[in-house]
Structures are given as structure tokens and as C-alpha cells.
């Protein structure tokens, strides 16, 4: 789960990770009062959306007086922000974060992420603050300093020293850095984060470290023990059909093609997308109906897939194991009686009780239904049907 | 022959009396798996599905001499269950549970290593050795006996692959679903090592997916040390970046973990990589026809 910068900073503040003073604003009339309350004579006005690249897209502005604060807040609030991470549709900015200026000495990068190969969290730092870390890793790998943290030892002083020496910090700065880094690790551990990124991490002219930016992603599997984090979820940032799907334990990801897919199992669902592409079609979605698919979930699946106006055919690809095919067949039957499915329905049911399922569907005489004997056959028929070339 | 589990494996089920545990334990019994008991804290002393229930794994092991455990405990308690089994030195621990926090698994896996026990999963369909034992949730009838080993990150795609292998005229020795989480107990390499030692397994099918670099490590291992033919398919060639595709581990981070990258590495290692998931059976037929 992702959260906004201002929410990540609230979490930082709770743990004592230093952040600049700031205020969240969703109405432009509040801008002036907020700026005055923060104080100082320079402010950053930052769009709050779940996407990187805000600065380049015009979502972050520096205001040098109250008039500019008001101007920028009014410009950014409500704007459609298009960054390399939002896609062409962009995102409407509903909140801006107004932040007091900081006297910067140097900018760094600091992050913590799970290294799947080492199976440990790694803390990553670099002198190239403010740059995209992936690009630094590619072009100047020597400027990246990494340490793996064993969950048994936790974050120790030697970890901090290794990073601090790498950054060529002075002794006094090292002490500050060590405190900052160990607190950040505590945040990572205690909130079950999967990623924390501070870019840039700023060393102020007073030799203090402060998080100028903040990004935290959380492990979805651990949210059950963090009710306070679940509350931070911003549904405006998520695809409505994906939220709806989640309510019914369906795993759905919207894509741009025209062949709707309904599959049991994540791996088979991914490879169903792959095989559609293999036959020169474009999948409209990833949809895993899971191991407990019932008539209700199948019906809901149709409902969600058909909300996408691009869908020209639906490929139902089920390999029955624990999920019995006859149950899916009844689900299809019930769903087509409830919701009108106007597009061709390509059905491939294999595995447990597949013959019984075929019989159920044949007896029902559902219109628009096309049977497929196996995976390849189904994918080909679905692609052809979506192109409108069906017999 | 087979790897990991066979007809002599003595299996206990943790989360035995729960809905999932009961259902699948019965299915395993019907398959012929030697289930010797189960563990549900607080229900010790009862009989369930005709087998004794114990409060702790230690007790279960003492009474039944179990050497394999199959875990159906809910995600918030599953890592604890894995560690309990590891503490009792259960040799093979199979964790089916989906949705375990990564930080819990990090510790549980470390502990399994320390105890020198093998963990399969979590978030996996388990292990099946054809005609011997099913320690998992796969539909047993698909896995006809033969010469092909199968290692997969996915569930249903494993059944699909096994079905294709069988329809191509071959069968399975052992099939293992290793799981779709970021941290899993056993990797492709771990299991390739076991298949290398198993005379009955003549070739291996490997089903990977996007995310992480386990397939890249497998490619390296195959190139250097594994001498049996391998067929591979990587799911998620068309998956968008940064989106979790069902499995917690199936996510492309930056430019890492793409299907293309993995397919290339495997091809370079001499593996027969299929573009289409429908060609797994055909590819097995092709490599088995080689002299």
C-alpha cells in the first residue's frame, strides 16, 4: 500500500525522524494562513499524488512570498498532473502540501528496501541526492553505498559508520546521520514497510539531517496488524474497479487491451495475458478469481470486466483443481442470466469435473458462447472474437 | 523414485481441524498420503479424520515420528507454525498459507536454515510425488507418473503444465509449487539440486514468473552444474511495471525482474524457453526426443 508524502512525514514525525514544518491544504483559501503559521520566507508547494516525478511535471513549486504561495497553491490544486509514473491520463491533484524552506548544505539519497536475493532489508545511500536512484545505480554505481541488515542483529552502529564513511561525513555529521538512519530503520521495521525512500535527504547548514521528501510503501500482507496505516489509504489514488474487485477477494488489474480475462490462479492469469498477446491480441485485464470461485464471484468478475468499454470478448480460462469446473459453469450460467453479456464468451474449462461443466453449459444454450478445447485454442478464439471476425 | 516426499513420508497437518486443513487433509488421505496426525493447539487428544490431534508439533512428532508437515494456519499465525515445525526438526515443511507478512517470513526462513530443515512455500500448492504422496492442494489426478520433474512458482499454472506434459505422453516424478511470495523457503536452484540426484527424473520443467531474480540464479546454476534438459516458461511477459499481479512477489521493480530478462538468461544457459504457455508439453516432447 502506498501513502502520500505528507502521510509518510506524519509517520516520520511520530518516530522522531526530522522533517521540515508543513501543512496539508485542500482549499486554496487556507494557503495564506498555513504559510504564516509555518513561518519563514520561503515555502515549497507540493502536489500530493501517488507518483514520482512530480517536480518535473510542474507539481512542485518554490514560493518566495505569500502571494506566490497563494498563486502556486491555486495553480496546483485541481491540476491534472502527468508524470512518467501516472500514465497519459495523469492524476488530479486534490491536496497540496505546503512546507517551510530549509537552508541546504548538501543533498543525499537514503532508502530502505527488501533485497529479495539476500532476503534482508538493505539500506541504500548516495551522495547523488535528488537524482533518480535507478539512474545513479546504472551510470555511477560507485556512488551507491549499500548495507544489508540482518533481522537478527537489527541496525547497529557499524552499519551507520559504513554508510557515513561512504558519504564522507565529518565526525559531527556522522553522529547525526547515525541517529537519523537508526530511527528510520525503526520506522521500516515497526510499520512493516516494504520501501522507504528519502530523496533528497538534506544536510542543513546547521549540520542537521532532515527528510525533505518522504515515500513509504507498506507490505499489504502485514496491514492486518496496522489499523492506523490502513486508515491512511487514499481510495482516490486507486482504480475504482480494482477497489471493487478487492471487496470480493478478486485480484484485478486493469490493462489497455480488448480481451477480458477471467482465470483461476495468479500464474495462470498472467500466462493467459501472455498467450493472448502471443496470438496478437491485447489483454484488457488481469483477473484471478482465486481458489474459492463461486457463482457470486464469477458474476462479480463479469460485472467488473464489462465496466471496461474496451472489452470486446471475454476469455474464461479455468483449470479446475480444488475449484470444480461445474461450479464455475453454474456461475457462468447464473451470471449470464443476471447480467447481459453482449460480447462473445470464450470458455475453456479443464481439470476437475470439466465434462460435467461442458454439459451444463451446452444444456443452457447461452448465446454468444464459444467453447475451447485447450489453452491455445481458447486464446486464439478469444483474439479472433475480439477483432470481430468471429463466424 | 521422487524427491522430498514419497509413500513412506509421515505427514502431520498443522491447522488440521480448520476448514481448509480438514478438506485438504482428507484429499491427501484419499490420494494415499500417509497422514499420521495433526496439530491444532487446544484440541489435543481428539481424533479428526480418523487421526490423532496434538496440541504441539513436538508432541505430534514424538507420538507419530512425523517427518513432514503440511501447514494451513491463517496468515497471522503461519510464520509461528513454520518455526514451531522447524524447532521440532520436521525435515520437510510445506506452508500453503497465502498472505504472510514478509518480515515474519524473513525470520522464519532464517530459523529453518539454522535448524537445517527444508521449507517449501509459503503461498504455494505444495508437493506431489506421482502415485506416492500428495502434500498439498493440487488435483492429484492430473499428475500421472513419469520422468519429468516440475518446479513452479504458480498453482494452477502447475496443473496446466503437468497436464500438458502428461498429454504429450510423459508423466511427472515430483512436482513442487515453490510459492509466489517475495521470500520463499526453497528456490529453483535448491530443488534442481535434488532433481540432479534423482535418477528417475530425466528432464525438468521450470515455471517462473516476474519479480525477483530466482530464475536468473537458476539459469546460472543450470549453465554451470545441471546436466539434465530443462524446459522453462516465465509468466508475466505482458505484465505492466510496478503492479502486483496477484502474487505478492509478482511485481516488476524498476527494470528488474522482467520476464524478458529471465527468458534471455535461461536461453543463454541452454534451457528450452517457450514463449507460449500452451507449448510446454510440446517442448518437453522435443527435448525428450533428443538422443
Tab-separated table of C-alpha atoms in Angstrom, chain B residues 36-277:
chain	number	residue	atom	x	y	z
B	36	UNK	CA	-0.213	-39.694	10.733
B	37	UNK	CA	-1.888	-36.921	12.671
B	38	UNK	CA	-2.441	-33.234	13.025
B	39	UNK	CA	-1.824	-30.253	15.244
B	40	UNK	CA	-4.399	-27.767	16.472
B	41	UNK	CA	-3.487	-26.018	19.711
B	42	UNK	CA	-6.198	-26.663	22.291
B	43	UNK	CA	-7.678	-29.680	20.505
B	44	UNK	CA	-5.064	-32.205	21.552
B	45	UNK	CA	-6.402	-35.667	22.399
B	46	UNK	CA	-9.226	-35.564	19.868
B	47	UNK	CA	-9.473	-37.747	16.795
B	48	UNK	CA	-10.040	-35.980	13.481
B	49	UNK	CA	-10.435	-37.739	10.098
B	50	UNK	CA	-9.504	-40.879	11.979
B	51	UNK	CA	-6.135	-39.443	13.029
B	52	UNK	CA	-4.895	-38.151	16.389
B	53	UNK	CA	-4.830	-34.404	17.083
B	54	UNK	CA	-1.997	-32.901	19.148
B	55	UNK	CA	-1.520	-29.559	20.856
B	56	UNK	CA	2.051	-29.082	19.706
B	57	UNK	CA	4.269	-30.216	16.864
B	58	UNK	CA	6.800	-31.593	19.380
B	59	UNK	CA	4.178	-33.875	20.841
B	60	UNK	CA	2.957	-34.920	17.394
B	61	UNK	CA	6.463	-35.784	16.329
B	62	UNK	CA	7.149	-37.757	19.469
B	63	UNK	CA	3.986	-39.829	19.094
B	64	UNK	CA	3.932	-40.318	15.329
B	65	UNK	CA	7.559	-39.989	14.170
B	66	UNK	CA	6.368	-37.483	11.584
B	67	UNK	CA	8.989	-36.112	9.205
B	68	UNK	CA	6.832	-33.863	7.006
B	69	UNK	CA	4.419	-31.101	7.985
B	70	UNK	CA	1.711	-29.507	5.866
B	71	UNK	CA	0.618	-26.077	7.126
B	72	UNK	CA	-2.827	-24.483	6.695
B	73	UNK	CA	-2.588	-21.992	9.542
B	74	UNK	CA	-4.040	-18.467	8.849
B	75	UNK	CA	-1.512	-15.809	7.727
B	76	UNK	CA	-1.186	-14.016	11.050
B	77	UNK	CA	-0.045	-17.221	12.786
B	78	UNK	CA	1.577	-19.093	9.911
B	79	UNK	CA	5.188	-17.999	10.417
B	80	UNK	CA	4.863	-19.112	14.034
B	81	UNK	CA	3.631	-22.508	12.818
B	82	UNK	CA	6.585	-22.812	10.431
B	83	UNK	CA	9.024	-22.020	13.237
B	84	UNK	CA	7.322	-24.492	15.552
B	85	UNK	CA	7.783	-27.237	12.955
B	86	UNK	CA	11.394	-26.165	12.394
B	87	UNK	CA	12.045	-26.203	16.112
B	88	UNK	CA	10.954	-29.846	16.194
B	89	UNK	CA	13.250	-30.554	13.250
B	90	UNK	CA	10.498	-31.671	10.904
B	91	UNK	CA	12.560	-32.378	7.780
B	92	UNK	CA	10.205	-31.038	5.138
B	93	UNK	CA	7.802	-28.217	5.982
B	94	UNK	CA	5.204	-27.266	3.387
B	95	UNK	CA	3.397	-23.984	4.007
B	96	UNK	CA	0.311	-23.421	1.854
B	97	UNK	CA	-0.851	-20.205	3.562
B	98	UNK	CA	-1.092	-17.065	1.432
B	99	UNK	CA	-0.654	-13.559	2.813
B	100	UNK	CA	2.097	-13.957	5.443
B	101	UNK	CA	3.901	-10.674	6.278
B	102	UNK	CA	7.329	-10.506	4.659
B	103	UNK	CA	9.086	-9.607	7.897
B	104	UNK	CA	7.656	-12.730	9.558
B	105	UNK	CA	8.887	-14.913	6.726
B	106	UNK	CA	12.315	-13.350	6.841
B	107	UNK	CA	12.764	-14.642	10.378
B	108	UNK	CA	11.023	-17.964	9.814
B	109	UNK	CA	13.209	-18.776	6.845
B	110	UNK	CA	16.354	-17.865	8.713
B	111	UNK	CA	15.319	-20.150	11.527
B	112	UNK	CA	14.570	-23.032	9.117
B	113	UNK	CA	18.089	-22.694	7.739
B	114	UNK	CA	19.543	-22.715	11.201
B	115	UNK	CA	17.585	-25.852	12.085
B	116	UNK	CA	18.682	-27.426	8.811
B	117	UNK	CA	15.114	-28.215	7.720
B	118	UNK	CA	13.613	-27.646	4.292
B	119	UNK	CA	10.759	-25.210	3.817
B	120	UNK	CA	8.545	-25.203	0.722
B	121	UNK	CA	6.353	-22.127	0.196
B	122	UNK	CA	4.570	-20.209	1.578
B	123	UNK	CA	1.771	-19.238	-0.794
B	124	UNK	CA	2.163	-22.435	-2.772
B	125	UNK	CA	0.202	-25.549	-3.803
B	126	UNK	CA	2.689	-27.913	-2.120
B	127	UNK	CA	4.436	-31.078	-3.317
B	128	UNK	CA	3.175	-34.107	-5.170
B	129	UNK	CA	5.146	-37.227	-5.987
B	130	UNK	CA	3.098	-39.129	-8.555
B	131	UNK	CA	1.492	-42.318	-7.231
B	132	UNK	CA	3.267	-41.843	-3.888
B	133	UNK	CA	2.253	-38.842	-1.828
B	134	UNK	CA	0.478	-35.544	-2.176
B	135	UNK	CA	1.432	-32.979	0.437
B	136	UNK	CA	-0.518	-30.039	-0.858
B	137	UNK	CA	-3.679	-28.906	-2.559
B	138	UNK	CA	-3.202	-29.840	-6.205
B	139	UNK	CA	-5.679	-32.044	-8.077
B	140	UNK	CA	-3.893	-35.384	-7.789
B	141	UNK	CA	-5.359	-36.985	-10.904
B	142	UNK	CA	-3.532	-34.583	-13.241
B	143	UNK	CA	-0.109	-35.756	-12.092
B	144	UNK	CA	0.387	-39.107	-13.822
B	145	UNK	CA	3.626	-40.916	-13.116
B	146	UNK	CA	6.556	-40.398	-15.436
B	147	UNK	CA	10.021	-38.976	-15.839
B	148	UNK	CA	9.640	-35.214	-15.670
B	149	UNK	CA	10.314	-33.078	-12.617
B	150	UNK	CA	8.298	-29.885	-12.262
B	151	UNK	CA	9.163	-26.759	-10.262
B	152	UNK	CA	6.787	-23.816	-10.338
B	153	UNK	CA	6.064	-20.506	-8.675
B	154	UNK	CA	2.401	-20.831	-9.539
B	155	UNK	CA	-0.511	-23.071	-8.583
B	156	UNK	CA	-2.969	-23.549	-11.410
B	157	UNK	CA	-0.261	-22.997	-13.995
B	158	UNK	CA	1.495	-26.012	-12.461
B	159	UNK	CA	-1.612	-28.102	-13.101
B	160	UNK	CA	-1.794	-26.751	-16.631
B	161	UNK	CA	1.875	-27.602	-17.230
B	162	UNK	CA	1.574	-31.092	-15.700
B	163	UNK	CA	-1.482	-31.741	-17.827
B	164	UNK	CA	0.405	-30.762	-20.971
B	165	UNK	CA	3.361	-32.954	-20.021
B	166	UNK	CA	1.018	-35.912	-19.484
B	167	UNK	CA	-0.863	-35.271	-22.727
B	168	UNK	CA	2.450	-35.142	-24.563
B	169	UNK	CA	2.956	-38.733	-23.457
B	170	UNK	CA	5.144	-38.173	-20.426
B	171	UNK	CA	4.483	-38.004	-16.744
B	172	UNK	CA	5.743	-36.469	-13.555
B	173	UNK	CA	8.160	-37.705	-10.914
B	174	UNK	CA	7.658	-34.927	-8.382
B	175	UNK	CA	6.027	-31.531	-8.865
B	176	UNK	CA	6.726	-28.727	-6.423
B	177	UNK	CA	4.980	-25.393	-6.164
B	178	UNK	CA	7.600	-23.169	-4.556
B	179	UNK	CA	5.276	-20.224	-4.000
B	180	UNK	CA	4.640	-16.721	-5.219
B	181	UNK	CA	5.871	-14.627	-2.282
B	182	UNK	CA	8.949	-12.366	-2.161
B	183	UNK	CA	10.569	-14.674	0.390
B	184	UNK	CA	10.096	-18.412	-0.085
B	185	UNK	CA	11.694	-21.361	1.613
B	186	UNK	CA	13.162	-23.175	-1.379
B	187	UNK	CA	14.368	-21.784	-4.673
B	188	UNK	CA	14.594	-23.267	-8.156
B	189	UNK	CA	18.290	-23.932	-7.511
B	190	UNK	CA	17.600	-25.762	-4.230
B	191	UNK	CA	15.236	-28.139	-5.999
B	192	UNK	CA	17.244	-28.527	-9.207
B	193	UNK	CA	19.984	-29.894	-6.966
B	194	UNK	CA	17.595	-32.590	-5.730
B	195	UNK	CA	16.387	-33.431	-9.229
B	196	UNK	CA	20.011	-33.749	-10.339
B	197	UNK	CA	20.377	-36.598	-7.843
B	198	UNK	CA	17.140	-38.325	-8.775
B	199	UNK	CA	17.815	-40.958	-11.435
B	200	UNK	CA	14.209	-41.315	-12.413
B	201	UNK	CA	13.866	-37.643	-13.358
B	202	UNK	CA	15.128	-37.261	-16.927
B	203	UNK	CA	14.184	-33.636	-17.528
B	204	UNK	CA	12.782	-30.689	-15.597
B	205	UNK	CA	10.068	-28.160	-16.368
B	206	UNK	CA	10.515	-24.814	-14.649
B	207	UNK	CA	7.684	-22.310	-14.394
B	208	UNK	CA	8.843	-18.912	-13.263
B	209	UNK	CA	7.235	-15.529	-13.156
B	210	UNK	CA	8.067	-11.841	-12.987
B	211	UNK	CA	9.684	-10.377	-9.855
B	212	UNK	CA	12.908	-11.158	-8.015
B	213	UNK	CA	15.870	-12.922	-9.595
B	214	UNK	CA	15.444	-16.583	-8.652
B	215	UNK	CA	15.150	-17.588	-12.307
B	216	UNK	CA	18.384	-15.749	-13.123
B	217	UNK	CA	20.163	-17.684	-10.383
B	218	UNK	CA	18.642	-20.885	-11.755
B	219	UNK	CA	19.997	-20.031	-15.210
B	220	UNK	CA	23.465	-19.608	-13.772
B	221	UNK	CA	23.233	-22.897	-11.902
B	222	UNK	CA	21.916	-24.796	-14.931
B	223	UNK	CA	24.694	-23.448	-17.117
B	224	UNK	CA	27.398	-24.417	-14.666
B	225	UNK	CA	26.202	-27.567	-12.949
B	226	UNK	CA	22.890	-29.007	-14.087
B	227	UNK	CA	23.117	-31.564	-16.866
B	228	UNK	CA	19.537	-32.672	-17.472
B	229	UNK	CA	17.454	-30.902	-20.120
B	230	UNK	CA	15.214	-28.088	-18.861
B	231	UNK	CA	12.087	-26.513	-20.348
B	232	UNK	CA	11.053	-23.151	-18.936
B	233	UNK	CA	8.142	-20.780	-19.149
B	234	UNK	CA	8.083	-17.379	-17.467
B	235	UNK	CA	4.636	-15.946	-16.715
B	236	UNK	CA	4.043	-12.208	-16.915
B	237	UNK	CA	5.635	-11.243	-20.231
B	238	UNK	CA	2.839	-8.729	-20.688
B	239	UNK	CA	2.575	-7.539	-17.082
B	240	UNK	CA	2.869	-3.781	-16.529
B	241	UNK	CA	5.666	-2.420	-14.335
B	242	UNK	CA	5.090	-1.666	-10.676
B	243	UNK	CA	1.766	-3.549	-10.448
B	244	UNK	CA	1.353	-6.547	-8.214
B	245	UNK	CA	-0.075	-9.356	-10.338
B	246	UNK	CA	-1.941	-11.405	-7.744
B	247	UNK	CA	1.092	-12.981	-6.073
B	248	UNK	CA	2.847	-10.686	-3.637
B	249	UNK	CA	6.141	-11.490	-5.320
B	250	UNK	CA	4.946	-10.971	-8.889
B	251	UNK	CA	5.902	-7.376	-9.366
B	252	UNK	CA	8.440	-5.735	-11.644
B	253	UNK	CA	10.542	-3.207	-9.709
B	254	UNK	CA	12.185	-0.633	-11.963
B	255	UNK	CA	13.693	-2.578	-14.841
B	256	UNK	CA	14.438	-5.634	-12.698
B	257	UNK	CA	12.582	-8.889	-12.667
B	258	UNK	CA	11.014	-8.732	-16.119
B	259	UNK	CA	10.024	-11.895	-17.946
B	260	UNK	CA	12.236	-10.969	-20.921
B	261	UNK	CA	15.346	-10.663	-18.773
B	262	UNK	CA	14.709	-14.078	-17.234
B	263	UNK	CA	13.869	-15.769	-20.538
B	264	UNK	CA	17.083	-14.476	-22.078
B	265	UNK	CA	19.226	-15.679	-19.184
B	266	UNK	CA	17.644	-19.130	-19.297
B	267	UNK	CA	18.022	-19.401	-23.059
B	268	UNK	CA	21.675	-18.499	-22.731
B	269	UNK	CA	22.038	-21.304	-20.222
B	270	UNK	CA	20.780	-23.780	-22.796
B	271	UNK	CA	17.225	-24.040	-21.475
B	272	UNK	CA	14.354	-24.512	-23.938
B	273	UNK	CA	12.225	-21.462	-23.193
B	274	UNK	CA	8.653	-21.435	-24.501
B	275	UNK	CA	7.038	-18.130	-25.458
B	276	UNK	CA	3.565	-19.562	-25.212
B	277	UNK	CA	2.310	-21.291	-22.064
